[in-house]
Amino acid sequence: MFLLYEYDIFWTFLIISSLIPILAFFISGILAPIRKGPEKLSSYESGIEPMGDAWLQFRIRYYMFALVFVVFDVETIFLYPWAMSFDVLGVSDLVHPTRTRHGHPAFLCSINLYVTIESEDIRHNVNIPPQSFLLVQNDQYVESEQVIAEIRTNIKWKGTHSAIVASIGFLIIWICYFGVNLLGIGLHSYGSFTFN
């Protein structure tokens, strides 16, 4: 169909999904034409004569609730495939997302883990001992010895469920924006984080 024959299904889906709303607007315009007039353009409140101006200004809090809802929806979109992939790969018992004592997102390793971290021009092969943190920040690798020396502790889960969910959501956003990927399928063209 197209030059990139591997993407035929994608292009077909894109074209059809673009045509459906255009056709819906076109058909509704034919079946129900808009006839403007002074009566039609006046404000309407359940058949009652409107009092005052129809335009009112909402407080910023109204929009903040909507934005927070959208942010958590987007977090859920990123969280679901990540959780499903970990279950399929069987790595969920090896690495747990958590935070350092300074609040930075990190991964807690449960057993000895051999990890390869690739950035634009550097490749690190590291053996991470159990109960240690792996921290990758701004697409730069922090030596595991530094992280282990600074933060090696016994992790005790204290806190509420919402704090854990919020930290996991923050971790997902952090992974997406800074190009760290646990599955080796790059979200960005740089930076991958794979298990060997």
PDB file of C-alpha atoms in Angstrom:
ATOM      1  CA  MET A   1       0.000   0.000   0.000  1.00  0.00           C
ATOM      2  CA  PHE A   2       2.681   2.544   1.046  1.00  0.00           C
ATOM      3  CA  LEU A   3       6.453   2.652   0.795  1.00  0.00           C
ATOM      4  CA  LEU A   4       6.812   1.524   4.397  1.00  0.00           C
ATOM      5  CA  TYR A   5       4.906  -1.718   3.967  1.00  0.00           C
ATOM      6  CA  GLU A   6       5.548  -2.820   7.573  1.00  0.00           C
ATOM      7  CA  TYR A   7       3.374   0.062   8.756  1.00  0.00           C
ATOM      8  CA  ASP A   8       0.335  -0.610   6.543  1.00  0.00           C
ATOM      9  CA  ILE A   9      -1.904  -1.385   9.517  1.00  0.00           C
ATOM     10  CA  PHE A  10      -0.721   1.721  11.354  1.00  0.00           C
ATOM     11  CA  TRP A  11      -1.320   4.019   8.372  1.00  0.00           C
ATOM     12  CA  THR A  12      -4.717   2.437   7.689  1.00  0.00           C
ATOM     13  CA  PHE A  13      -5.732   2.930  11.319  1.00  0.00           C
ATOM     14  CA  LEU A  14      -4.456   6.525  11.277  1.00  0.00           C
ATOM     15  CA  ILE A  15      -6.360   7.381   8.090  1.00  0.00           C
ATOM     16  CA  ILE A  16      -9.611   5.749   9.232  1.00  0.00           C
ATOM     17  CA  SER A  17      -9.422   7.300  12.701  1.00  0.00           C
ATOM     18  CA  SER A  18      -8.846  10.722  11.093  1.00  0.00           C
ATOM     19  CA  LEU A  19     -11.741  10.307   8.653  1.00  0.00           C
ATOM     20  CA  ILE A  20     -14.355   9.234  11.227  1.00  0.00           C
ATOM     21  CA  PRO A  21     -14.602  12.603  13.062  1.00  0.00           C
ATOM     22  CA  ILE A  22     -14.497  14.525   9.762  1.00  0.00           C
ATOM     23  CA  LEU A  23     -17.330  12.385   8.364  1.00  0.00           C
ATOM     24  CA  ALA A  24     -19.317  12.751  11.609  1.00  0.00           C
ATOM     25  CA  PHE A  25     -19.134  16.558  11.411  1.00  0.00           C
ATOM     26  CA  PHE A  26     -19.961  16.534   7.699  1.00  0.00           C
ATOM     27  CA  ILE A  27     -22.978  14.218   8.074  1.00  0.00           C
ATOM     28  CA  SER A  28     -24.332  16.101  11.109  1.00  0.00           C
ATOM     29  CA  GLY A  29     -24.005  19.366   9.158  1.00  0.00           C
ATOM     30  CA  ILE A  30     -26.076  17.907   6.313  1.00  0.00           C
ATOM     31  CA  LEU A  31     -28.733  16.286   8.516  1.00  0.00           C
ATOM     32  CA  ALA A  32     -29.044  19.142  11.048  1.00  0.00           C
ATOM     33  CA  PRO A  33     -28.047  22.460   9.478  1.00  0.00           C
ATOM     34  CA  ILE A  34     -27.432  25.392  11.815  1.00  0.00           C
ATOM     35  CA  ARG A  35     -29.890  28.271  11.399  1.00  0.00           C
ATOM     36  CA  LYS A  36     -28.675  31.208  13.449  1.00  0.00           C
ATOM     37  CA  GLY A  37     -31.036  33.878  14.706  1.00  0.00           C
ATOM     38  CA  PRO A  38     -31.423  36.167  17.724  1.00  0.00           C
ATOM     39  CA  GLU A  39     -33.623  33.655  19.544  1.00  0.00           C
ATOM     40  CA  LYS A  40     -31.228  30.797  18.816  1.00  0.00           C
ATOM     41  CA  LEU A  41     -28.177  32.778  19.998  1.00  0.00           C
ATOM     42  CA  SER A  42     -29.740  33.836  23.315  1.00  0.00           C
ATOM     43  CA  SER A  43     -28.841  32.078  26.568  1.00  0.00           C
ATOM     44  CA  TYR A  44     -31.138  29.214  27.519  1.00  0.00           C
ATOM     45  CA  GLU A  45     -31.678  27.925  31.042  1.00  0.00           C
ATOM     46  CA  SER A  46     -34.224  25.095  31.153  1.00  0.00           C
ATOM     47  CA  GLY A  47     -36.967  27.140  29.507  1.00  0.00           C
ATOM     48  CA  ILE A  48     -36.685  30.004  32.008  1.00  0.00           C
ATOM     49  CA  GLU A  49     -35.778  33.548  31.002  1.00  0.00           C
ATOM     50  CA  PRO A  50     -32.073  33.924  31.946  1.00  0.00           C
ATOM     51  CA  MET A  51     -31.077  36.483  34.573  1.00  0.00           C
ATOM     52  CA  GLY A  52     -27.692  38.161  34.398  1.00  0.00           C
ATOM     53  CA  ASP A  53     -24.773  37.418  32.140  1.00  0.00           C
ATOM     54  CA  ALA A  54     -24.206  33.861  30.900  1.00  0.00           C
ATOM     55  CA  TRP A  55     -20.434  34.292  31.033  1.00  0.00           C
ATOM     56  CA  LEU A  56     -18.824  33.737  34.393  1.00  0.00           C
ATOM     57  CA  GLN A  57     -15.230  33.220  35.396  1.00  0.00           C
ATOM     58  CA  PHE A  58     -14.222  29.981  37.112  1.00  0.00           C
ATOM     59  CA  ARG A  59     -11.645  29.957  39.861  1.00  0.00           C
ATOM     60  CA  ILE A  60      -8.239  28.462  39.096  1.00  0.00           C
ATOM     61  CA  ARG A  61      -8.990  25.661  41.570  1.00  0.00           C
ATOM     62  CA  TYR A  62     -11.568  24.285  39.136  1.00  0.00           C
ATOM     63  CA  TYR A  63      -8.916  23.849  36.453  1.00  0.00           C
ATOM     64  CA  MET A  64      -6.357  22.469  38.910  1.00  0.00           C
ATOM     65  CA  PHE A  65      -8.695  19.597  39.805  1.00  0.00           C
ATOM     66  CA  ALA A  66      -9.049  18.790  36.119  1.00  0.00           C
ATOM     67  CA  LEU A  67      -5.283  18.931  35.559  1.00  0.00           C
ATOM     68  CA  VAL A  68      -4.577  16.701  38.561  1.00  0.00           C
ATOM     69  CA  PHE A  69      -7.118  14.193  37.258  1.00  0.00           C
ATOM     70  CA  VAL A  70      -5.469  14.198  33.817  1.00  0.00           C
ATOM     71  CA  VAL A  71      -1.990  13.790  35.362  1.00  0.00           C
ATOM     72  CA  PHE A  72      -3.069  10.738  37.362  1.00  0.00           C
ATOM     73  CA  ASP A  73      -4.825   9.314  34.311  1.00  0.00           C
ATOM     74  CA  VAL A  74      -1.630   9.654  32.285  1.00  0.00           C
ATOM     75  CA  GLU A  75       0.361   8.068  35.126  1.00  0.00           C
ATOM     76  CA  THR A  76      -2.011   5.109  35.075  1.00  0.00           C
ATOM     77  CA  ILE A  77      -1.551   4.755  31.321  1.00  0.00           C
ATOM     78  CA  PHE A  78       2.222   4.468  31.842  1.00  0.00           C
ATOM     79  CA  LEU A  79       1.937   2.330  34.977  1.00  0.00           C
ATOM     80  CA  TYR A  80      -0.269  -0.420  33.533  1.00  0.00           C
ATOM     81  CA  PRO A  81       1.999  -1.653  30.682  1.00  0.00           C
ATOM     82  CA  TRP A  82       5.021  -1.362  32.960  1.00  0.00           C
ATOM     83  CA  ALA A  83       3.379  -3.559  35.602  1.00  0.00           C
ATOM     84  CA  MET A  84       2.177  -6.074  33.001  1.00  0.00           C
ATOM     85  CA  SER A  85       5.628  -6.343  31.406  1.00  0.00           C
ATOM     86  CA  PHE A  86       7.311  -6.939  34.738  1.00  0.00           C
ATOM     87  CA  ASP A  87       4.910  -9.771  35.457  1.00  0.00           C
ATOM     88  CA  VAL A  88       5.560 -11.413  32.075  1.00  0.00           C
ATOM     89  CA  LEU A  89       9.339 -11.059  32.291  1.00  0.00           C
ATOM     90  CA  GLY A  90       9.480 -12.398  35.826  1.00  0.00           C
ATOM     91  CA  VAL A  91      11.653  -9.525  37.014  1.00  0.00           C
ATOM     92  CA  SER A  92       9.172  -8.240  39.557  1.00  0.00           C
ATOM     93  CA  ASP A  93      10.874 -10.322  42.253  1.00  0.00           C
ATOM     94  CA  LEU A  94      14.334  -9.010  41.354  1.00  0.00           C
ATOM     95  CA  VAL A  95      13.898  -5.245  41.291  1.00  0.00           C
ATOM     96  CA  HIS A  96      11.450  -3.069  43.196  1.00  0.00           C
ATOM     97  CA  PRO A  97      10.934   0.643  42.496  1.00  0.00           C
ATOM     98  CA  THR A  98      11.527   2.714  45.617  1.00  0.00           C
ATOM     99  CA  ARG A  99      13.117   5.964  46.776  1.00  0.00           C
ATOM    100  CA  THR A 100      16.434   6.800  48.410  1.00  0.00           C
ATOM    101  CA  ARG A 101      16.520   8.495  51.789  1.00  0.00           C
ATOM    102  CA  HIS A 102      16.933  11.801  49.944  1.00  0.00           C
ATOM    103  CA  GLY A 103      13.749  11.206  47.944  1.00  0.00           C
ATOM    104  CA  HIS A 104      15.345  10.261  44.611  1.00  0.00           C
ATOM    105  CA  PRO A 105      13.682   7.421  42.676  1.00  0.00           C
ATOM    106  CA  ALA A 106      15.760   4.248  42.659  1.00  0.00           C
ATOM    107  CA  PHE A 107      15.444   0.499  42.195  1.00  0.00           C
ATOM    108  CA  LEU A 108      15.978  -1.897  45.098  1.00  0.00           C
ATOM    109  CA  CYS A 109      17.681  -5.138  44.048  1.00  0.00           C
ATOM    110  CA  SER A 110      16.625  -8.275  45.917  1.00  0.00           C
ATOM    111  CA  ILE A 111      19.381 -10.630  44.713  1.00  0.00           C
ATOM    112  CA  ASN A 112      22.723 -10.358  42.916  1.00  0.00           C
ATOM    113  CA  LEU A 113      21.869  -8.761  39.615  1.00  0.00           C
ATOM    114  CA  TYR A 114      24.058  -8.220  36.564  1.00  0.00           C
ATOM    115  CA  VAL A 115      22.942  -5.026  34.821  1.00  0.00           C
ATOM    116  CA  THR A 116      24.012  -3.298  31.613  1.00  0.00           C
ATOM    117  CA  ILE A 117      23.301   0.430  31.454  1.00  0.00           C
ATOM    118  CA  GLU A 118      23.697   2.136  28.091  1.00  0.00           C
ATOM    119  CA  SER A 119      23.590   5.875  27.492  1.00  0.00           C
ATOM    120  CA  GLU A 120      24.519   7.855  24.380  1.00  0.00           C
ATOM    121  CA  ASP A 121      28.207   6.917  24.309  1.00  0.00           C
ATOM    122  CA  ILE A 122      28.933   4.962  27.506  1.00  0.00           C
ATOM    123  CA  ARG A 123      28.116   1.388  28.477  1.00  0.00           C
ATOM    124  CA  HIS A 124      28.340   0.198  32.087  1.00  0.00           C
ATOM    125  CA  ASN A 125      28.301  -3.446  33.154  1.00  0.00           C
ATOM    126  CA  VAL A 126      27.640  -3.729  36.860  1.00  0.00           C
ATOM    127  CA  ASN A 127      27.043  -6.542  39.321  1.00  0.00           C
ATOM    128  CA  ILE A 128      24.684  -5.229  41.991  1.00  0.00           C
ATOM    129  CA  PRO A 129      24.683  -6.967  45.390  1.00  0.00           C
ATOM    130  CA  PRO A 130      21.399  -7.741  47.174  1.00  0.00           C
ATOM    131  CA  GLN A 131      19.599  -5.063  49.216  1.00  0.00           C
ATOM    132  CA  SER A 132      21.317  -2.264  47.309  1.00  0.00           C
ATOM    133  CA  PHE A 133      19.996   0.610  45.255  1.00  0.00           C
ATOM    134  CA  LEU A 134      20.578   1.358  41.597  1.00  0.00           C
ATOM    135  CA  LEU A 135      20.251   5.041  40.758  1.00  0.00           C
ATOM    136  CA  VAL A 136      20.283   6.477  37.247  1.00  0.00           C
ATOM    137  CA  GLN A 137      19.692  10.211  37.128  1.00  0.00           C
ATOM    138  CA  ASN A 138      19.471  12.583  34.142  1.00  0.00           C
ATOM    139  CA  ASP A 139      20.767   9.814  31.873  1.00  0.00           C
ATOM    140  CA  GLN A 140      23.983   9.630  33.907  1.00  0.00           C
ATOM    141  CA  TYR A 141      25.005   6.508  35.756  1.00  0.00           C
ATOM    142  CA  VAL A 142      25.914   6.856  39.424  1.00  0.00           C
ATOM    143  CA  GLU A 143      28.553   4.328  40.490  1.00  0.00           C
ATOM    144  CA  SER A 144      26.855   1.530  42.396  1.00  0.00           C
ATOM    145  CA  GLU A 145      29.546   1.623  45.103  1.00  0.00           C
ATOM    146  CA  GLN A 146      28.731   5.278  45.831  1.00  0.00           C
ATOM    147  CA  VAL A 147      25.029   4.566  46.044  1.00  0.00           C
ATOM    148  CA  ILE A 148      25.500   1.438  48.148  1.00  0.00           C
ATOM    149  CA  ALA A 149      27.918   3.191  50.510  1.00  0.00           C
ATOM    150  CA  GLU A 150      25.535   6.083  50.949  1.00  0.00           C
ATOM    151  CA  ILE A 151      22.224   4.279  51.254  1.00  0.00           C
ATOM    152  CA  ARG A 152      22.748   0.635  52.184  1.00  0.00           C
ATOM    153  CA  THR A 153      20.038  -0.034  54.745  1.00  0.00           C
ATOM    154  CA  ASN A 154      17.319  -2.489  55.577  1.00  0.00           C
ATOM    155  CA  ILE A 155      14.177  -1.224  53.926  1.00  0.00           C
ATOM    156  CA  LYS A 156      11.118  -1.029  56.154  1.00  0.00           C
ATOM    157  CA  TRP A 157       7.874  -0.062  54.451  1.00  0.00           C
ATOM    158  CA  LYS A 158       6.366   2.656  56.580  1.00  0.00           C
ATOM    159  CA  GLY A 159       3.753   4.973  55.227  1.00  0.00           C
ATOM    160  CA  THR A 160       0.417   4.876  53.585  1.00  0.00           C
ATOM    161  CA  HIS A 161      -0.772   3.273  50.418  1.00  0.00           C
ATOM    162  CA  SER A 162      -1.155   6.663  48.745  1.00  0.00           C
ATOM    163  CA  ALA A 163       2.493   7.535  49.401  1.00  0.00           C
ATOM    164  CA  ILE A 164       3.598   4.311  47.703  1.00  0.00           C
ATOM    165  CA  VAL A 165       1.288   4.919  44.738  1.00  0.00           C
ATOM    166  CA  ALA A 166       2.507   8.515  44.436  1.00  0.00           C
ATOM    167  CA  SER A 167       6.157   7.442  44.499  1.00  0.00           C
ATOM    168  CA  ILE A 168       5.531   4.773  41.845  1.00  0.00           C
ATOM    169  CA  GLY A 169       3.736   7.345  39.689  1.00  0.00           C
ATOM    170  CA  PHE A 170       6.610   9.776  40.125  1.00  0.00           C
ATOM    171  CA  LEU A 171       9.029   7.002  39.193  1.00  0.00           C
ATOM    172  CA  ILE A 172       7.117   6.226  36.000  1.00  0.00           C
ATOM    173  CA  ILE A 173       7.138   9.878  34.943  1.00  0.00           C
ATOM    174  CA  TRP A 174      10.837  10.093  35.842  1.00  0.00           C
ATOM    175  CA  ILE A 175      11.601   7.022  33.722  1.00  0.00           C
ATOM    176  CA  CYS A 176       9.669   8.389  30.744  1.00  0.00           C
ATOM    177  CA  TYR A 177      11.160  11.876  30.788  1.00  0.00           C
ATOM    178  CA  PHE A 178      14.787  10.992  31.476  1.00  0.00           C
ATOM    179  CA  GLY A 179      15.094   8.058  29.083  1.00  0.00           C
ATOM    180  CA  VAL A 180      15.595   5.235  31.584  1.00  0.00           C
ATOM    181  CA  ASN A 181      13.832   2.084  30.480  1.00  0.00           C
ATOM    182  CA  LEU A 182      13.666  -1.196  32.356  1.00  0.00           C
ATOM    183  CA  LEU A 183      12.572  -3.268  29.390  1.00  0.00           C
ATOM    184  CA  GLY A 184      15.206  -2.381  26.800  1.00  0.00           C
ATOM    185  CA  ILE A 185      12.537  -0.983  24.479  1.00  0.00           C
ATOM    186  CA  GLY A 186      13.662   2.636  24.306  1.00  0.00           C
ATOM    187  CA  LEU A 187      11.080   5.292  25.037  1.00  0.00           C
ATOM    188  CA  HIS A 188      13.680   7.719  23.740  1.00  0.00           C
ATOM    189  CA  SER A 189      16.446   7.171  21.240  1.00  0.00           C
ATOM    190  CA  TYR A 190      19.029   7.326  24.019  1.00  0.00           C
ATOM    191  CA  GLY A 191      19.381   5.442  27.264  1.00  0.00           C
ATOM    192  CA  SER A 192      18.284   1.888  27.840  1.00  0.00           C
ATOM    193  CA  PHE A 193      18.415  -0.216  30.942  1.00  0.00           C
ATOM    194  CA  THR A 194      18.411  -3.969  30.338  1.00  0.00           C
ATOM    195  CA  PHE A 195      18.711  -7.084  32.444  1.00  0.00           C
ATOM    196  CA  ASN A 196      21.170  -9.759  31.309  1.00  0.00           C
TER     197      ASN A 196
END
